[in-house]
XYZ file of C-alpha atoms in Angstrom:
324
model
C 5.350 -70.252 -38.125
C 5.323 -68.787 -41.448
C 2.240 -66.810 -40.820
C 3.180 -65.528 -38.049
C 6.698 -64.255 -39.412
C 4.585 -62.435 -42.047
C 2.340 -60.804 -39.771
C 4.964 -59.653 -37.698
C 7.421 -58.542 -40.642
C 3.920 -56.564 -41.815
C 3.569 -54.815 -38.320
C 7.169 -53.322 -38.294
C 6.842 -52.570 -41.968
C 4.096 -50.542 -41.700
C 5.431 -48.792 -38.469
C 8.382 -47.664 -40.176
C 6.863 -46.417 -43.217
C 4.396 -43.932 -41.033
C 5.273 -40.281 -40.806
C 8.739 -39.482 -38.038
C 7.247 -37.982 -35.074
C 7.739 -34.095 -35.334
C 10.351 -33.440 -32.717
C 8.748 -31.170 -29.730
C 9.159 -27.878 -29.556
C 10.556 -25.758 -26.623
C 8.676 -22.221 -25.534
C 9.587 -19.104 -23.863
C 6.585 -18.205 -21.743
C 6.572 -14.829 -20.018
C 4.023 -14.283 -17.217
C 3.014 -11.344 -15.515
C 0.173 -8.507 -14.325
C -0.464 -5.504 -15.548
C -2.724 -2.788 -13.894
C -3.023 0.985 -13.801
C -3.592 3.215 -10.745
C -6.329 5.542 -12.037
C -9.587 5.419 -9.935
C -11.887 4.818 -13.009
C -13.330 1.403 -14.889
C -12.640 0.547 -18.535
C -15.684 0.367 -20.676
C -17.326 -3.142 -21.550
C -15.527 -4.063 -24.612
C -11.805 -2.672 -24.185
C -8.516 -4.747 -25.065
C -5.667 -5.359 -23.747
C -3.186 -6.258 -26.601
C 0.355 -7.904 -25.490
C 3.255 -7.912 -28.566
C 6.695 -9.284 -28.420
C 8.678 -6.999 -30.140
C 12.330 -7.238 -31.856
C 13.747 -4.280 -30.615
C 16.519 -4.271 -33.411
C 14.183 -5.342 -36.166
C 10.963 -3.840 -34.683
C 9.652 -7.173 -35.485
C 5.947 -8.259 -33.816
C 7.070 -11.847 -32.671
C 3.752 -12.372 -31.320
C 0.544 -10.800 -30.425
C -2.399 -11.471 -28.199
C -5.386 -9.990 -27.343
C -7.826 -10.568 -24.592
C -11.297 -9.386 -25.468
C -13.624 -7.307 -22.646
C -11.237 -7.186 -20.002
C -12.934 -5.679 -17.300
C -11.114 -3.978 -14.760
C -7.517 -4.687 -13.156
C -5.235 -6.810 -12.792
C -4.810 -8.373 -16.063
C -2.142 -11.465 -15.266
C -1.329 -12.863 -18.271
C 0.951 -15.741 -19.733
C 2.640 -14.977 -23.463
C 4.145 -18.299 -25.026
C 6.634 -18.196 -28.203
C 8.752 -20.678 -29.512
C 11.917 -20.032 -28.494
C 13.370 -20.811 -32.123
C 12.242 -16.959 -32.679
C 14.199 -15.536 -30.050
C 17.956 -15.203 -29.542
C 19.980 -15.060 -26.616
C 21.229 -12.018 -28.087
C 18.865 -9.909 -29.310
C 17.172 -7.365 -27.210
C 13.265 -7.673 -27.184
C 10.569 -5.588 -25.804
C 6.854 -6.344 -24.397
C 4.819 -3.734 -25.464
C 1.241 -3.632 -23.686
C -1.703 -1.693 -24.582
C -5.274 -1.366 -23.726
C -7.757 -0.318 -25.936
C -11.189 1.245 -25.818
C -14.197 -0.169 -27.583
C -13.275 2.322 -30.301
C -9.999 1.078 -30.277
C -8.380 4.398 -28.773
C -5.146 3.487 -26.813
C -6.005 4.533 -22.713
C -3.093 2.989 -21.272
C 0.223 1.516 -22.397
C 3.554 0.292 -20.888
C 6.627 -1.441 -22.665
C 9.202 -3.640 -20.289
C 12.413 -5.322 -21.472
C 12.368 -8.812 -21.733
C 15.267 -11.836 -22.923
C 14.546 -15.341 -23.915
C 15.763 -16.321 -20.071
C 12.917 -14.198 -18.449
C 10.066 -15.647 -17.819
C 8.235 -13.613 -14.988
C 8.086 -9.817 -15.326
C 5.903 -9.465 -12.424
C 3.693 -7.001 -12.108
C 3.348 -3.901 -14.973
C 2.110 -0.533 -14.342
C 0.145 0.952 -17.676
C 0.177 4.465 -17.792
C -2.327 6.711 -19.229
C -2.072 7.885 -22.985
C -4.355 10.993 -22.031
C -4.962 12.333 -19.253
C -7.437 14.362 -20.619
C -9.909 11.429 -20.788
C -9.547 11.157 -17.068
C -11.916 14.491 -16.765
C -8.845 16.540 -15.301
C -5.498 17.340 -16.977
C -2.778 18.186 -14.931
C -2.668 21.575 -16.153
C -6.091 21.990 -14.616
C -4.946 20.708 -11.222
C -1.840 23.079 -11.279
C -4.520 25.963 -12.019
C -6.933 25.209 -9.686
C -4.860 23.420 -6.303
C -1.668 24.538 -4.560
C 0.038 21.639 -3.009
C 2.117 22.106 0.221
C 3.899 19.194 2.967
C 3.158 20.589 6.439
C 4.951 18.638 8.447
C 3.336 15.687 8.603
C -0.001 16.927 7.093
C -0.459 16.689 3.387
C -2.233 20.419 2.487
C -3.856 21.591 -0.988
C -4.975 24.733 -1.058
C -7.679 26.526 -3.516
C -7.612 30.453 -3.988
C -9.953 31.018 -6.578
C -12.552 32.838 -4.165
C -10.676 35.394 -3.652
C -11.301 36.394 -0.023
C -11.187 33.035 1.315
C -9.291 29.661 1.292
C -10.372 26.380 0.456
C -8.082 23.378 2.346
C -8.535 19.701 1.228
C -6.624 18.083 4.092
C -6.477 14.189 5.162
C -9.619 14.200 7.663
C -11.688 16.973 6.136
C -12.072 20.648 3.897
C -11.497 23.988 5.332
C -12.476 26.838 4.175
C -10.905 29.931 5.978
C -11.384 33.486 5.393
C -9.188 36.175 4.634
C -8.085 37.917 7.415
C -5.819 41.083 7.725
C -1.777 40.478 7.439
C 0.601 42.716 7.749
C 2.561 40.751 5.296
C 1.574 38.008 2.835
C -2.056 36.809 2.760
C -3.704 35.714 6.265
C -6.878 32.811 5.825
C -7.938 32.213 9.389
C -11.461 30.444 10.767
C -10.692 30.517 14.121
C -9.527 27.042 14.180
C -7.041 26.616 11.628
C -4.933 29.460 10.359
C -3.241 29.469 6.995
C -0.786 31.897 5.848
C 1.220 32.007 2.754
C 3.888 34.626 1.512
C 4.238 34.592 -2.431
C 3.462 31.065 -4.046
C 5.921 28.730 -2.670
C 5.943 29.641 0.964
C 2.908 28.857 3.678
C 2.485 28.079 7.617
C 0.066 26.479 9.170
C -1.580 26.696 12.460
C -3.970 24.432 14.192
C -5.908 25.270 17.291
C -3.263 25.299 19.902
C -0.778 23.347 17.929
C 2.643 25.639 17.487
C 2.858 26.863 13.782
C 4.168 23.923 11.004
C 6.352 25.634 8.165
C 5.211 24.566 4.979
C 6.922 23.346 1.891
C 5.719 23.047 -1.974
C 4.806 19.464 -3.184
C 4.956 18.166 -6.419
C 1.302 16.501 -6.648
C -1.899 16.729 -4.863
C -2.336 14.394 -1.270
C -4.087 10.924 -2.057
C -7.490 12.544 -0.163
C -7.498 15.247 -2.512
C -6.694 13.102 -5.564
C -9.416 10.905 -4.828
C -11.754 13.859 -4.328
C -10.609 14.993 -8.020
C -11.185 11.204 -9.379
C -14.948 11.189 -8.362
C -14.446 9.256 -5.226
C -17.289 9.501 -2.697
C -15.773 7.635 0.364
C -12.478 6.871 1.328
C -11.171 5.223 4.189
C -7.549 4.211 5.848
C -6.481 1.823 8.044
C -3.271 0.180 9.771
C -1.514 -2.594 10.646
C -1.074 -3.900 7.966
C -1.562 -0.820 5.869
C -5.023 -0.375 4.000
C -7.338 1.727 2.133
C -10.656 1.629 0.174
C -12.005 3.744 -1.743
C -15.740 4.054 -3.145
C -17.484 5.260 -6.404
C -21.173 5.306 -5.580
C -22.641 6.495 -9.067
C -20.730 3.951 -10.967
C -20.797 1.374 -8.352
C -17.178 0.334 -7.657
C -15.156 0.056 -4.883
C -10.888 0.111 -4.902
C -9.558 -2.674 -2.011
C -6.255 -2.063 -1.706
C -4.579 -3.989 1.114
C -1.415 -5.125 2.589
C 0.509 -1.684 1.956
C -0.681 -1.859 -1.692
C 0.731 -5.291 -2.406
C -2.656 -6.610 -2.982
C -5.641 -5.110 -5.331
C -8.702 -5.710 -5.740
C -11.798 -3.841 -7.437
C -15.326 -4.820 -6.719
C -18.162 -3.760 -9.046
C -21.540 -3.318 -8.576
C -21.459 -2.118 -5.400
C -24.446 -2.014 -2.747
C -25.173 0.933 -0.924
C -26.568 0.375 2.714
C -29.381 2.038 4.015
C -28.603 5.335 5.256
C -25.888 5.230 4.096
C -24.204 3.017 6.807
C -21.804 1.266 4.829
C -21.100 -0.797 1.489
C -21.727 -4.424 0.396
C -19.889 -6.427 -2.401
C -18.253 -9.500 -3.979
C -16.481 -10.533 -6.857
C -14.232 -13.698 -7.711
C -15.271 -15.398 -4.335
C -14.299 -12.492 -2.301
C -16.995 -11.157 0.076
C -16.799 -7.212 1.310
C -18.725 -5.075 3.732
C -17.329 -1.466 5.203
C -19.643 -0.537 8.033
C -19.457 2.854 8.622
C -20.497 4.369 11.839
C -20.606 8.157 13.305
C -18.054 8.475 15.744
C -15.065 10.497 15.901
C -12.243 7.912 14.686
C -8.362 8.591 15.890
C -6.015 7.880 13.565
C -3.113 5.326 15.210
C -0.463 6.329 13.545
C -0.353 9.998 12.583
C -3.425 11.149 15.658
C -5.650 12.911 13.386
C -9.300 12.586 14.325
C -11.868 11.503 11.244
C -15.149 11.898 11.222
C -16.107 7.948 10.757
C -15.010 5.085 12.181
C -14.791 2.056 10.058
C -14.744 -1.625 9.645
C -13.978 -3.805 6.939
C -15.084 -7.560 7.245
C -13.393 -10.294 4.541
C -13.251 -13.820 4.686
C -13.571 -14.015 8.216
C -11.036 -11.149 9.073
C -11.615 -7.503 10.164
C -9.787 -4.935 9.669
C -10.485 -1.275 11.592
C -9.678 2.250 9.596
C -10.496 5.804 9.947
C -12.746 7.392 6.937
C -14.581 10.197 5.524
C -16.859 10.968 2.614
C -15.555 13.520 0.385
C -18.277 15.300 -1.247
């Protein structure tokens, strides 16, 4: 009996002499995606650095980096002790992804408090544009923008006696014609005519004329031209588009009115150019492309290619074109 009190009094000695159990510590985790729009890839090798930032302080709470990140999204999932952060101090998320050189290409910054935990999704915007191939001072040079009706129209001048058109379902280029007023571009098909630099009509076929009105930036078809886009396609219900790079071999998903993204790499080319093949991330792609005159359903214009997307068992129909 003795023996046993000992071993017992020997037990609970030595668990009360061990080290107290540090007590557990709470975190703040903030969650979210970031992604830019631009139609181009980020070099093998780029980073995408996340800091918590005091905003008062300018304090770097805490910093990650995620090494070669490919192409977008980028979700990611910051954790911080929440000892660090008050309930009433303002903090920032400051986001930026770096080249291999480690020059910034895109950056955002978002407010966060220690009570948010999802910031959803982040658009990073470009540090320079310039690296894109095309400024916006060169697209303000080179393209006149205009909202005909419902038809999205940029216009190039720099011939001289003629006028280039980028519109949804193909280019234009019209002649100069004689005006009694203004400057008259006319193929015999469409007719274009502007007065000064901020006023235009347009005229197509047997359609009655379409006053036209300055936009701010260039249509999506002619912004995808400018990117280095070789195809693009659009389809509806529910809204879609895709858009392929054939020299660098990537291909922009973008489905369910742009609530979903996804960008494929390494992209096949079909023979004869009759479509496109990939996957990525168990996601399996083809756009079959054939010849035939393609009606848009919503807006009636009439593309040159008719299209069909296939995707885990679903298709999806769109109207397309290549652009150069």
């Amino acid at each position: 009996m003795k023996q046993l009190l000992w071993v017992t009094t020997v037990v609970f000695l030595a668990a009360c002499s061990g080290e107290p159990e540090p007590e557990p510590t709470t975190e703040v985790e903030i969650s979210g995606e970031a992604h830019y729009m631009e139609r181009i890839m980020m070099p093998p090798d780029s980073v995408l650095e996340i800091a918590l930032v005091d905003e008062v302080s300018g304090d770097r709470l805490v910093v990650e980096r995620m090494e070669d990140v490919g192409a977008p999204p980028y979700p990611f999932d910051l954790r911080i002790d929440q000892d660090l952060m008050s309930s009433d101090n303002q903090y920032l998320l400051q986001l930026t992804l770096y080249l291999p050189d480690a020059t910034p290409r895109f950056a955002a910054e978002v407010p966060v408090s220690s009570n948010q935990t999802n910031v959803s999704e982040i658009r990073l915007i470009g540090v320079d544009s310039s690296a894109q191939g095309m400024g916006s001072e060169t697209l303000a040079v080179e393209w006149h923008s205009f909202q005909c009706g419902d038809i999205a129209v940029d216009a190039n001048f720099e011939m001289g006696d003629q006028a280039t058109l980028s519109l949804p379902w193909g280019k234009a280029e019209l002649p100069l014609v004689p005006a009694a007023s203004g400057a008259r571009y006319d193929d015999g098909e469409i007719e274009f005519w502007t007065r000064g630099t901020d006023q235009a009509r347009l005229t197509i076929a047997d359609d009655d004329s379409v006053e036209c009105s300055l936009r701010d930036s260039v249509s999506p078809w002619t912004q995808a031209m400018l990117d280095g886009v070789d195809f693009r396609a659009v389809g509806n219900e529910p809204g879609w588009h895709v858009e392929v790079i054939e020299e660098e071999g990537v291909m922009f998903l973008t489905l369910d009115h742009g609530a979903n993204r996804h960008v494929f790499e390494d992209v096949e080319v079909l023979a004869d150019q009759a479509g496109y093949h990939a996957e990525s991330s168990g996601h399996e792609v083809k756009v079959t492309l054939a010849s035939e005159p393609c009606q848009d359903s919503m807006v009636g214009w009439t593309f040159p290619l008719t299209v069909s997307l296939d995707r885990n068992e679903q298709t999806l129909q769109a109207c397309g074109r290549f652009l150069r």
